[in-house]
Short mmCIF file of C-alpha atoms in Angstrom, two decimals:
data_model
loop_
_atom_site.label_atom_id
_atom_site.label_comp_id
_atom_site.label_asym_id
_atom_site.label_seq_id
_atom_site.Cartn_x
_atom_site.Cartn_y
_atom_site.Cartn_z
CA TYR A 4 61.97 46.48 -118.52
CA ALA A 5 61.71 42.77 -119.01
CA SER A 6 61.96 40.33 -116.13
CA ALA A 7 64.82 37.86 -116.01
CA ASP A 8 62.73 35.14 -117.69
CA ASN A 9 61.22 37.63 -120.15
CA THR A 10 57.72 36.69 -119.03
CA GLU A 11 56.57 40.09 -117.81
CA CYS A 12 57.29 43.83 -117.96
CA LEU A 13 58.35 45.58 -114.75
CA SER A 14 58.34 49.30 -113.91
CA CYS A 15 61.57 51.04 -113.10
CA PRO A 16 61.60 52.81 -109.71
CA ALA A 17 61.99 56.54 -109.32
CA GLY A 18 65.40 57.77 -110.39
CA LYS A 19 65.70 55.17 -113.13
CA ILE A 20 64.29 54.66 -116.62
CA SER A 21 63.86 51.83 -119.12
CA GLY A 22 63.48 51.72 -122.85
CA VAL A 23 61.52 49.24 -124.97
CA ALA A 24 62.86 45.66 -124.63
CA SER A 25 65.45 46.75 -122.05
CA SER A 26 66.66 44.10 -119.69
CA GLU A 27 67.45 46.48 -116.84
CA CYS A 28 66.82 50.02 -115.58
CA THR A 29 69.18 52.87 -116.38
CA VAL A 30 70.07 55.33 -113.61
CA CYS A 31 69.42 59.00 -114.43
CA GLU A 32 72.70 60.81 -114.80
CA THR A 33 73.73 63.97 -112.95
CA GLY A 34 71.53 66.94 -113.83
CA LYS A 35 68.43 64.84 -114.51
CA TYR A 36 65.72 63.16 -112.49
CA ALA A 37 62.89 60.64 -112.90
CA GLU A 38 59.89 61.09 -110.65
CA GLY A 39 57.66 58.13 -109.80
CA GLU A 40 57.75 54.67 -111.40
CA GLY A 41 57.68 53.56 -114.99
CA ASN A 42 59.58 56.43 -116.60
CA VAL A 43 61.00 55.98 -120.06
CA GLU A 44 63.17 59.11 -119.97
CA CYS A 45 64.97 61.32 -117.46
CA ARG A 46 63.98 64.94 -117.28
CA PHE A 47 66.44 67.82 -117.13
CA CYS A 48 66.54 69.90 -113.95
CA ASP A 49 67.64 72.91 -116.01
CA ASP A 50 64.17 73.66 -117.25
CA TRP A 51 61.64 76.43 -116.66
CA ASP A 52 59.14 73.81 -115.46
CA VAL A 53 61.53 72.92 -112.62
CA ILE A 54 64.26 75.46 -111.73
CA LYS A 55 66.10 77.04 -114.60
CA GLY A 56 69.82 76.57 -114.08
CA SER A 57 69.48 73.90 -111.38
CA VAL A 58 71.55 70.70 -111.18
CA THR A 59 71.87 67.51 -109.16
CA TYR A 60 75.00 66.37 -107.39
CA SER A 61 74.43 62.62 -107.75
CA ASN A 62 73.00 60.06 -110.16
CA GLY A 63 69.54 58.62 -109.74
CA THR A 64 67.68 61.69 -108.49
CA LYS A 65 64.13 60.61 -107.72
CA SER A 66 62.17 63.87 -107.97
CA SER A 67 62.36 67.51 -108.98
CA GLU A 68 62.94 68.33 -105.31
CA GLY A 69 66.43 66.98 -105.80
CA CYS A 70 67.15 69.71 -108.35
CA ILE A 71 69.08 72.43 -106.57
CA CYS A 72 71.02 75.52 -107.51
CA PRO A 73 74.80 75.07 -107.64
CA ALA A 74 77.21 76.72 -105.20
CA GLY A 75 77.42 80.44 -105.83
CA GLU A 76 73.76 80.65 -106.86
CA PHE A 77 70.38 80.54 -105.12
CA HIS A 78 66.82 79.65 -106.11
CA ASP A 79 64.96 82.86 -106.79
CA ASP A 80 61.30 81.98 -106.44
CA ALA A 81 60.33 85.18 -108.22
CA THR A 82 61.98 84.07 -111.47
CA PHE A 83 61.93 80.27 -110.93
CA SER A 84 65.61 80.18 -111.79
CA CYS A 85 69.02 80.04 -110.22
CA GLU A 86 70.55 83.48 -109.79
CA LYS A 87 73.98 84.59 -108.67
CA VAL A 88 74.10 84.94 -104.88
CA LEU A 89 73.91 88.42 -103.43
CA GLU A 90 76.94 90.21 -102.05
CA GLY A 91 77.56 89.00 -98.52
CA VAL A 92 76.23 85.46 -99.13
CA LYS A 93 78.57 82.48 -98.98
CA THR A 94 79.51 81.09 -102.40
CA ASN A 95 80.55 77.55 -101.37
CA ILE A 96 77.10 76.24 -100.43
CA ALA A 97 74.73 74.59 -102.91
CA GLY A 98 70.97 74.30 -102.66
CA MET A 99 70.20 77.70 -101.16
CA ASN A 100 66.96 79.56 -101.67
CA VAL A 101 65.85 82.97 -100.39
CA THR A 102 64.87 81.64 -96.96
CA THR A 103 68.08 79.64 -96.44
CA LEU A 104 70.68 82.17 -97.63
CA ASP A 105 73.83 81.60 -95.59
CA LEU A 106 75.43 85.00 -94.91
CA LYS A 107 79.12 85.70 -94.49
CA PRO A 108 80.26 87.17 -91.16
CA GLY A 109 79.82 90.94 -91.24
CA TYR A 110 76.48 90.88 -93.09
CA TRP A 111 72.87 91.05 -91.93
CA ARG A 112 69.30 91.03 -93.26
CA THR A 113 65.93 91.95 -91.83
CA LYS A 114 64.05 88.64 -92.27
CA VAL A 115 64.27 85.25 -93.95
CA SER A 116 62.37 86.43 -97.04
CA SER A 117 64.59 89.50 -97.54
CA ARG A 118 66.81 89.80 -100.61
CA ASP A 119 68.51 92.89 -99.16
CA VAL A 120 71.76 91.69 -97.62
CA THR A 121 73.38 94.65 -95.84
CA LYS A 122 76.96 95.09 -94.73
CA CYS A 123 77.17 95.74 -91.00
CA MET A 124 78.82 98.91 -89.74
CA SER A 125 81.34 96.71 -87.94
CA PRO A 126 82.11 93.17 -89.16
CA GLU A 127 82.55 92.13 -85.53
CA HIS A 128 78.90 92.79 -84.73
CA CYS A 129 77.40 90.32 -87.23
CA LEU A 130 78.09 86.57 -87.17
CA GLY A 131 76.36 85.74 -90.45
CA GLY A 132 74.77 82.34 -91.02
CA SER A 133 71.28 81.37 -92.13
CA ASP A 134 69.47 81.69 -88.79
CA ILE A 135 67.93 85.17 -88.58
CA ASN A 136 67.70 84.90 -84.78
CA LYS A 137 71.42 84.19 -84.40
CA GLN A 138 72.93 86.84 -86.67
CA CYS A 139 74.34 89.04 -83.91
CA LYS A 140 77.29 88.77 -81.58
CA LEU A 141 76.59 88.35 -77.86
CA GLY A 142 75.51 91.70 -76.43
CA HIS A 143 74.26 93.01 -79.78
CA GLN A 144 70.82 93.02 -81.37
CA GLY A 145 68.52 95.02 -83.64
CA PRO A 146 69.23 96.59 -87.04
CA LEU A 147 72.70 95.67 -88.35
CA CYS A 148 73.35 94.22 -84.86
CA GLY A 149 74.10 97.84 -83.93
CA VAL A 150 72.03 98.03 -80.75
CA CYS A 151 73.28 96.90 -77.35
CA SER A 152 71.22 94.20 -75.64
CA PRO A 153 69.69 94.74 -72.19
CA GLY A 154 72.43 94.57 -69.57
CA TYR A 155 74.97 96.14 -71.94
CA ALA A 156 75.86 99.78 -72.64
CA SER A 157 77.31 101.33 -75.76
CA ILE A 158 80.76 102.88 -76.12
CA GLY A 159 81.37 104.82 -79.31
CA SER A 160 79.07 104.67 -82.31
CA GLY A 161 78.91 103.39 -85.87
CA SER A 162 81.79 101.10 -86.84
CA SER A 163 83.54 101.73 -83.50
CA LEU A 164 80.50 100.78 -81.40
CA LYS A 165 81.25 98.37 -78.58
CA CYS A 166 78.72 96.94 -76.15
CA MET A 167 80.15 96.68 -72.64
CA THR A 168 78.49 94.49 -70.04
CA CYS A 169 77.19 96.44 -67.07
CA SER A 170 78.09 93.68 -64.64
CA GLY A 171 81.51 93.12 -63.10
CA GLY A 172 82.48 96.75 -62.47
CA ASP A 173 84.27 97.34 -65.78
CA ALA A 174 81.78 100.02 -66.80
CA ASN A 175 82.29 102.03 -63.59
CA GLN A 176 86.05 101.81 -63.95
CA THR A 177 85.86 103.10 -67.52
CA ILE A 178 83.67 106.05 -66.49
CA ALA A 179 86.02 106.90 -63.60
CA SER A 180 89.13 106.69 -65.84
CA TYR A 181 87.80 109.03 -68.51
CA SER A 182 86.45 111.45 -65.91
CA THR A 183 89.92 111.66 -64.36
CA LEU A 184 91.52 112.18 -67.79
CA LEU A 185 89.07 114.97 -68.55
CA ALA A 186 89.91 116.72 -65.26
CA LEU A 187 93.64 116.51 -65.98
CA LEU A 188 93.24 117.93 -69.47
CA LEU A 189 91.16 120.84 -68.20
CA ALA A 190 93.76 121.57 -65.52
CA ALA A 191 96.55 121.52 -68.12
CA CYS A 192 94.65 123.90 -70.41
CA VAL A 193 93.96 126.33 -67.59
CA ALA A 194 97.62 126.31 -66.51
CA LEU A 195 98.84 126.86 -70.08
CA SER A 196 96.39 129.69 -70.63
CA ARG A 197 97.37 131.46 -67.41
CA PHE A 198 101.05 131.14 -68.27
CA ALA A 199 100.55 132.54 -71.78
CA ALA A 200 98.39 135.43 -70.52
CA LYS A 201 100.91 136.28 -67.80
CA LYS A 202 103.87 136.41 -70.20
CA SER A 203 101.92 138.43 -72.76
CA GLU A 204 100.86 140.98 -70.14
CA GLU A 205 104.40 141.26 -68.76
CA ARG A 206 105.69 141.99 -72.22
CA ASN A 207 103.11 144.71 -72.80
CA GLU A 208 103.79 146.25 -69.38
CA LEU A 209 107.50 146.45 -70.15
CA LYS A 210 106.78 148.10 -73.49
CA ARG A 211 104.50 150.65 -71.88
CA ALA A 212 107.12 151.42 -69.23
CA GLY A 213 109.87 151.83 -71.81
CA SER A 214 112.02 149.05 -70.35
CA THR A 215 115.31 148.00 -71.87
CA ARG A 216 115.19 146.20 -75.17
CA GLU A 217 116.92 143.18 -73.63
CA SER A 218 114.12 142.64 -71.09
CA VAL A 219 111.46 143.02 -73.72
CA ASP A 220 113.28 140.66 -76.11
CA LYS A 221 113.36 137.88 -73.51
CA LEU A 222 109.62 137.99 -73.04
CA ASP A 223 109.13 138.40 -76.80
CA LYS A 224 110.88 135.08 -77.32
CA VAL A 225 108.63 133.32 -74.78
CA ALA A 226 105.48 134.92 -76.18
CA GLY A 227 106.68 134.25 -79.71
CA LYS A 228 107.09 130.54 -79.04
CA ILE A 229 103.58 130.36 -77.61
CA GLU A 230 102.14 132.28 -80.55
CA ASP A 231 104.10 130.14 -83.04
CA PHE A 232 102.71 126.97 -81.48
CA GLN A 233 99.07 128.12 -81.66
CA PRO A 234 98.61 127.75 -85.46
CA TYR A 235 100.05 124.22 -85.39
CA ALA A 236 97.81 123.29 -82.48
CA LYS A 237 94.75 124.62 -84.33
CA ILE A 238 95.72 122.75 -87.52
CA LEU A 239 96.19 119.47 -85.63
CA THR A 240 92.94 119.95 -83.77
CA SER A 241 91.04 120.70 -86.97
CA TYR A 242 92.57 117.68 -88.69
CA LEU A 243 91.52 115.32 -85.90
CA GLN A 244 88.05 116.85 -85.77
CA ILE A 245 87.58 116.18 -89.48
CA VAL A 246 89.06 112.68 -89.80
CA ALA A 247 87.34 111.45 -86.64
CA GLY A 248 83.98 111.65 -88.40
CA LEU A 249 84.92 110.86 -92.00
CA GLY A 250 84.45 107.12 -91.66
CA PHE A 251 80.87 107.49 -90.49
CA ALA A 252 79.94 110.33 -92.87
CA LEU A 253 81.42 108.66 -95.96
CA ASP A 254 80.53 105.06 -95.04
CA LEU A 255 84.23 104.18 -95.03
CA ALA A 256 85.71 101.27 -93.08
CA PHE A 257 89.15 102.14 -91.70
CA PRO A 258 91.37 99.45 -90.16
CA PRO A 259 90.27 98.69 -86.56
CA LEU A 260 93.44 100.14 -84.97
CA LEU A 261 93.17 103.37 -86.97
CA THR A 262 89.47 103.62 -86.15
CA SER A 263 90.23 103.30 -82.42
CA ILE A 264 92.93 105.99 -82.63
CA PHE A 265 90.65 108.42 -84.47
CA GLU A 266 87.82 107.68 -82.06
CA PHE A 267 89.98 108.36 -78.98
CA PHE A 268 91.70 111.54 -80.13
CA GLY A 269 88.56 112.75 -81.88
CA SER A 270 86.65 112.49 -78.60
CA ILE A 271 89.35 114.58 -76.91
CA VAL A 272 89.51 117.42 -79.45
CA ASN A 273 85.72 117.40 -79.82
CA LEU A 274 85.19 117.36 -76.03
CA ASP A 275 82.97 114.33 -76.55
CA PHE A 276 84.13 112.21 -73.62
CA LEU A 277 80.59 111.03 -72.98
CA ASN A 278 80.82 109.01 -76.21
CA LEU A 279 83.60 106.91 -74.64
CA MET A 280 81.72 106.17 -71.43
CA PRO A 281 79.13 103.38 -70.95
CA LEU A 282 76.59 105.78 -69.43
CA GLY A 283 73.79 103.41 -70.39
CA CYS A 284 74.76 101.35 -67.34
CA LEU A 285 73.83 104.27 -65.08
CA SER A 286 70.57 105.39 -66.67
CA THR A 287 68.66 105.49 -69.95
CA TYR A 288 71.06 107.18 -72.35
CA ASP A 289 70.60 107.28 -76.10
CA TYR A 290 71.48 109.66 -78.93
CA HIS A 291 68.61 112.00 -78.14
CA ARG A 292 69.79 112.48 -74.55
CA SER A 293 73.35 112.87 -75.77
CA LEU A 294 72.20 115.56 -78.22
CA VAL A 295 70.58 117.59 -75.43
CA VAL A 296 73.64 117.33 -73.15
CA THR A 297 76.04 118.17 -75.98
CA THR A 298 74.12 121.20 -77.22
CA ALA A 299 72.84 122.62 -73.92
CA GLY A 300 76.09 122.15 -71.97
CA PRO A 301 78.26 124.62 -73.94
CA VAL A 302 75.41 127.16 -74.00
CA LEU A 303 75.05 127.11 -70.21
CA LEU A 304 78.83 127.30 -69.76
CA SER A 305 79.05 130.21 -72.21
CA VAL A 306 76.33 132.13 -70.35
CA MET A 307 78.24 131.74 -67.08
CA MET A 308 81.47 132.82 -68.76
CA MET A 309 79.83 135.96 -70.18
CA ILE A 310 78.38 136.88 -66.79
CA TRP A 311 81.84 136.49 -65.32
CA TYR A 312 83.33 138.49 -68.20
CA ARG A 313 80.99 141.40 -67.57
CA ALA A 314 81.86 141.30 -63.89
CA LEU A 315 85.59 141.49 -64.68
CA ILE A 316 85.04 144.41 -67.06
CA GLY A 317 83.07 146.19 -64.36
CA ALA A 318 85.93 145.61 -61.92
CA ARG A 319 88.42 147.03 -64.46
CA LYS A 320 90.29 143.73 -64.73
CA GLN A 321 90.87 143.85 -68.48
CA LYS A 322 93.69 141.31 -68.46
CA ALA A 323 91.54 138.66 -66.78
CA ALA A 324 88.57 139.57 -68.97
CA ASN A 325 90.63 139.15 -72.15
CA ALA A 326 91.86 135.75 -70.99
CA LEU A 327 88.33 134.64 -70.14
CA PHE A 328 86.93 135.79 -73.49
CA GLY A 329 89.79 134.00 -75.24
CA TRP A 330 88.77 130.82 -73.43
CA PHE A 331 85.20 131.40 -74.55
CA LEU A 332 86.32 131.60 -78.20
CA PHE A 333 88.51 128.54 -77.75
CA LEU A 334 85.52 126.64 -76.36
CA SER A 335 83.41 127.64 -79.37
CA PHE A 336 86.25 126.57 -81.69
CA LEU A 337 86.34 123.10 -80.11
CA VAL A 338 82.63 122.42 -79.85
CA LEU A 339 81.45 123.85 -83.18
CA PRO A 340 82.44 120.90 -85.45
CA SER A 341 81.50 118.17 -82.97
CA VAL A 342 78.20 119.68 -81.83
CA SER A 343 77.22 120.62 -85.40
CA THR A 344 78.01 117.07 -86.50
CA LYS A 345 75.88 115.64 -83.72
CA ILE A 346 73.02 117.95 -84.73
CA PHE A 347 73.25 117.01 -88.42
CA TYR A 348 73.46 113.28 -87.65
CA ASN A 349 70.03 113.55 -86.04
CA PHE A 350 68.64 113.80 -89.59
CA ALA A 351 70.62 110.87 -91.04
CA CYS A 352 68.30 107.87 -91.08
CA LYS A 353 68.81 104.47 -92.70
CA ASP A 354 65.87 102.85 -94.46
CA PHE A 355 65.52 99.07 -94.42
CA ASP A 356 63.58 96.87 -96.80
CA GLY A 357 59.98 95.81 -96.39
CA ASP A 358 58.15 96.97 -93.30
CA TYR A 359 61.24 96.86 -91.08
CA GLY A 360 61.27 100.65 -90.85
CA SER A 361 63.79 103.49 -90.75
CA TYR A 362 66.32 103.95 -87.95
CA LEU A 363 68.78 106.64 -86.95
CA LYS A 364 72.10 105.71 -88.50
CA VAL A 365 74.19 106.86 -85.56
CA ASP A 366 71.93 105.12 -83.01
CA LEU A 367 70.01 102.23 -84.52
CA SER A 368 67.84 101.89 -81.43
CA ILE A 369 65.95 105.06 -82.42
CA ASP A 370 63.00 104.75 -84.82
CA CYS A 371 63.04 107.73 -87.18
CA ASN A 372 59.28 107.51 -87.60
CA SER A 373 58.57 107.76 -83.88
CA ALA A 374 56.93 110.80 -82.31
CA GLU A 375 59.91 111.21 -79.97
CA HIS A 376 62.39 111.49 -82.84
CA LYS A 377 60.23 114.04 -84.63
CA LEU A 378 60.19 116.14 -81.46
CA PHE A 379 63.97 115.98 -81.15
CA SER A 380 64.27 116.90 -84.83
CA ILE A 381 62.54 120.20 -84.05
CA TYR A 382 65.02 120.71 -81.21
CA ALA A 383 67.90 119.96 -83.61
CA ILE A 384 66.63 122.59 -86.07
CA LEU A 385 66.72 125.20 -83.29
CA ALA A 386 70.22 124.06 -82.35
CA ILE A 387 71.36 124.63 -85.95
CA LEU A 388 70.58 128.32 -85.50
CA VAL A 389 72.83 128.45 -82.43
CA TYR A 390 75.83 126.43 -83.64
CA PRO A 391 76.39 126.06 -87.43
CA PHE A 392 74.93 129.53 -88.06
CA GLY A 393 75.29 131.32 -84.74
CA ILE A 394 78.98 130.78 -83.98
CA PRO A 395 80.32 131.77 -87.45
CA ALA A 396 78.02 134.82 -87.33
CA MET A 397 79.53 135.74 -83.96
CA TYR A 398 83.08 135.38 -85.36
CA MET A 399 82.19 137.57 -88.33
CA THR A 400 80.66 140.26 -86.11
CA LEU A 401 83.63 140.38 -83.72
CA LEU A 402 86.18 140.60 -86.53
CA TYR A 403 84.20 143.10 -88.57
CA ARG A 404 83.95 145.52 -85.66
CA LYS A 405 87.73 145.42 -85.11
CA ARG A 406 88.74 145.12 -88.77
CA ASP A 407 90.61 148.45 -88.84
CA LEU A 408 92.70 147.45 -85.82
CA VAL A 409 93.50 143.85 -86.82
CA ASN A 410 94.16 144.80 -90.45
CA PRO A 411 95.75 148.24 -90.21
CA GLY A 412 97.23 148.00 -93.69
CA ALA A 413 93.87 147.71 -95.46
CA ASN A 414 93.91 151.29 -96.73
CA LYS A 415 97.66 151.78 -96.63
CA ASN A 416 100.40 150.77 -98.98
CA ILE A 417 102.55 149.01 -96.37
CA SER A 418 104.24 145.62 -96.16
CA THR A 419 102.95 142.64 -94.19
CA GLU A 420 105.74 143.10 -91.63
CA ALA A 421 104.76 146.74 -91.09
CA ALA A 422 101.10 145.79 -90.75
CA LEU A 423 101.99 143.16 -88.14
CA GLU A 424 103.97 145.69 -86.14
CA GLU A 425 101.11 148.16 -86.25
CA ARG A 426 98.66 145.45 -85.19
CA GLU A 427 100.86 144.70 -82.16
CA GLU A 428 100.87 148.38 -81.29
CA ASN A 429 97.08 148.39 -81.51
CA GLU A 430 96.96 145.45 -79.10
CA ILE A 431 98.86 147.63 -76.59
CA LYS A 432 96.78 150.75 -77.17
CA PHE A 433 93.40 148.98 -77.18
CA ALA A 434 93.48 146.50 -74.34
CA ASN A 435 90.29 144.69 -75.29
CA LEU A 436 91.58 143.85 -78.78
CA LEU A 437 93.49 140.87 -77.38
CA SER A 438 90.19 139.34 -76.25
CA ILE A 439 89.56 138.21 -79.85
CA GLY A 440 93.21 137.42 -80.62
CA PHE A 441 92.32 133.74 -80.93
CA LEU A 442 90.43 134.53 -84.15
CA TYR A 443 93.10 136.48 -86.03
CA SER A 444 96.54 135.97 -84.44
CA SER A 445 97.36 132.92 -86.60
CA TYR A 446 96.89 134.84 -89.85
CA ASP A 447 98.50 137.77 -91.63
CA PRO A 448 96.60 141.05 -91.20
CA SER A 449 95.17 140.99 -94.72
CA TYR A 450 93.71 137.52 -94.02
CA TYR A 451 92.33 138.32 -90.57
CA TYR A 452 88.96 136.83 -91.58
CA PHE A 453 90.37 133.42 -92.53
CA GLU A 454 89.11 131.71 -89.37
CA LEU A 455 85.66 132.03 -90.94
CA VAL A 456 86.89 130.17 -94.03
CA GLU A 457 88.40 127.40 -91.89
CA THR A 458 85.23 127.16 -89.83
CA SER A 459 83.08 126.77 -92.94
CA ARG A 460 85.45 124.17 -94.36
CA LYS A 461 85.28 122.09 -91.19
CA LEU A 462 81.50 122.22 -91.14
CA LEU A 463 81.33 121.01 -94.75
CA LEU A 464 83.83 118.20 -94.16
CA THR A 465 82.15 116.90 -91.01
CA GLY A 466 78.43 116.92 -90.28
CA ALA A 467 77.21 118.55 -93.49
CA LEU A 468 78.44 115.53 -95.50
CA VAL A 469 75.48 113.45 -94.30
CA PHE A 470 73.18 115.48 -96.56
CA PHE A 471 75.14 114.66 -99.76
CA GLY A 472 74.23 111.07 -100.61
CA PRO A 473 76.08 108.94 -98.02
CA GLY A 474 78.52 106.55 -99.66
CA THR A 475 78.28 108.17 -103.10
CA SER A 476 80.74 110.20 -105.17
CA THR A 477 78.63 113.30 -104.51
CA GLN A 478 80.22 113.59 -101.08
CA ILE A 479 83.73 113.63 -102.56
CA VAL A 480 82.84 116.21 -105.20
#
């Protein structure tokens, strides 16, 4: 541009341009820039030579470095253009590129160069932001911020995971509280079982002795109420066993309060109290150790119960033996879904982008490619033979052997009521028949096998879901 006295030509500074015979420099408008001195035209930011789709947010931009992507987009250095931000990235910040993506709370990524923004299992675990080293809440670290930091122990898993500090005594109080609750529940179950067995035996003794109908009717009412309650108790237990694991298996996020309720009651009906205790404060305790305790514990208890059962049979204490075997079946009913789920979850790994690796979904501290995990996978395969296959096979064998007694109307043209009466008579004649009453007493005689159907349904709706494309419609179908 010309000087004030028109004696010389001057160069316009960066961010401004001048035409021929201009008396002053013109500032580059928004969306353009002028780099260096002496420019005669402003260049567009929205150009493949710069960043396609980029803009400026002020006039007079002095270089292409001032061209940035607008809010809601980021500079993708692979395409040299502005692209829509990924899910989980804030949409109110301009000028982001791959390394400066600012994540919303509840999202996480493996490294600054990663384009894979992953939703955390619990929004509370991940703080978001652009600093990779500050993504996690205090006490959390690792993949998806789903691993407890040193000095903390885990309670629950998946979306309900909480990291409790091991200092201050809170962890010990929690362990003591749940241990006391477990003892009370066991005591209540034993008392209820003894009461039910006593009333049932008294009724049968009166029938054998030919007592008055009035005496028998009184005990029939008591026994009837207990028997009527059993199907509802089994339905409620099965329901809680299924819904307690649906969120994890289907990658669903229930409201926090509902998640806590399912977690608590699910741990009770699944006998998984260890999941609610911060045992990591006492010793090294991860999913592999939990798998061994959960699978080996019921087996050892069952062996002791069977030894005791044989001793009672040898001592001709059929009543006590029946009650003990009924408890054995009840134990298998409770542990089958939960233990099978724990076994199946040992094969559910989550792959992360790049060289970050693959980690066990239910315990993100465990590397699925490690030698230790491969060893425990072999153990889990053996456990499948005992639980998901072994227990239903046992049910089928026990029912098949007694099929003529529990379904007396199979080869007769009699009504359901008549078949029920004959089944009750068989329970009096054949004392050991009541030992498997838990398996058939809730069903009509012609459907005596239906516990097998329910068992298969529970297995499919709990742990087996992890093999059907987690988070996809395949699981629902």
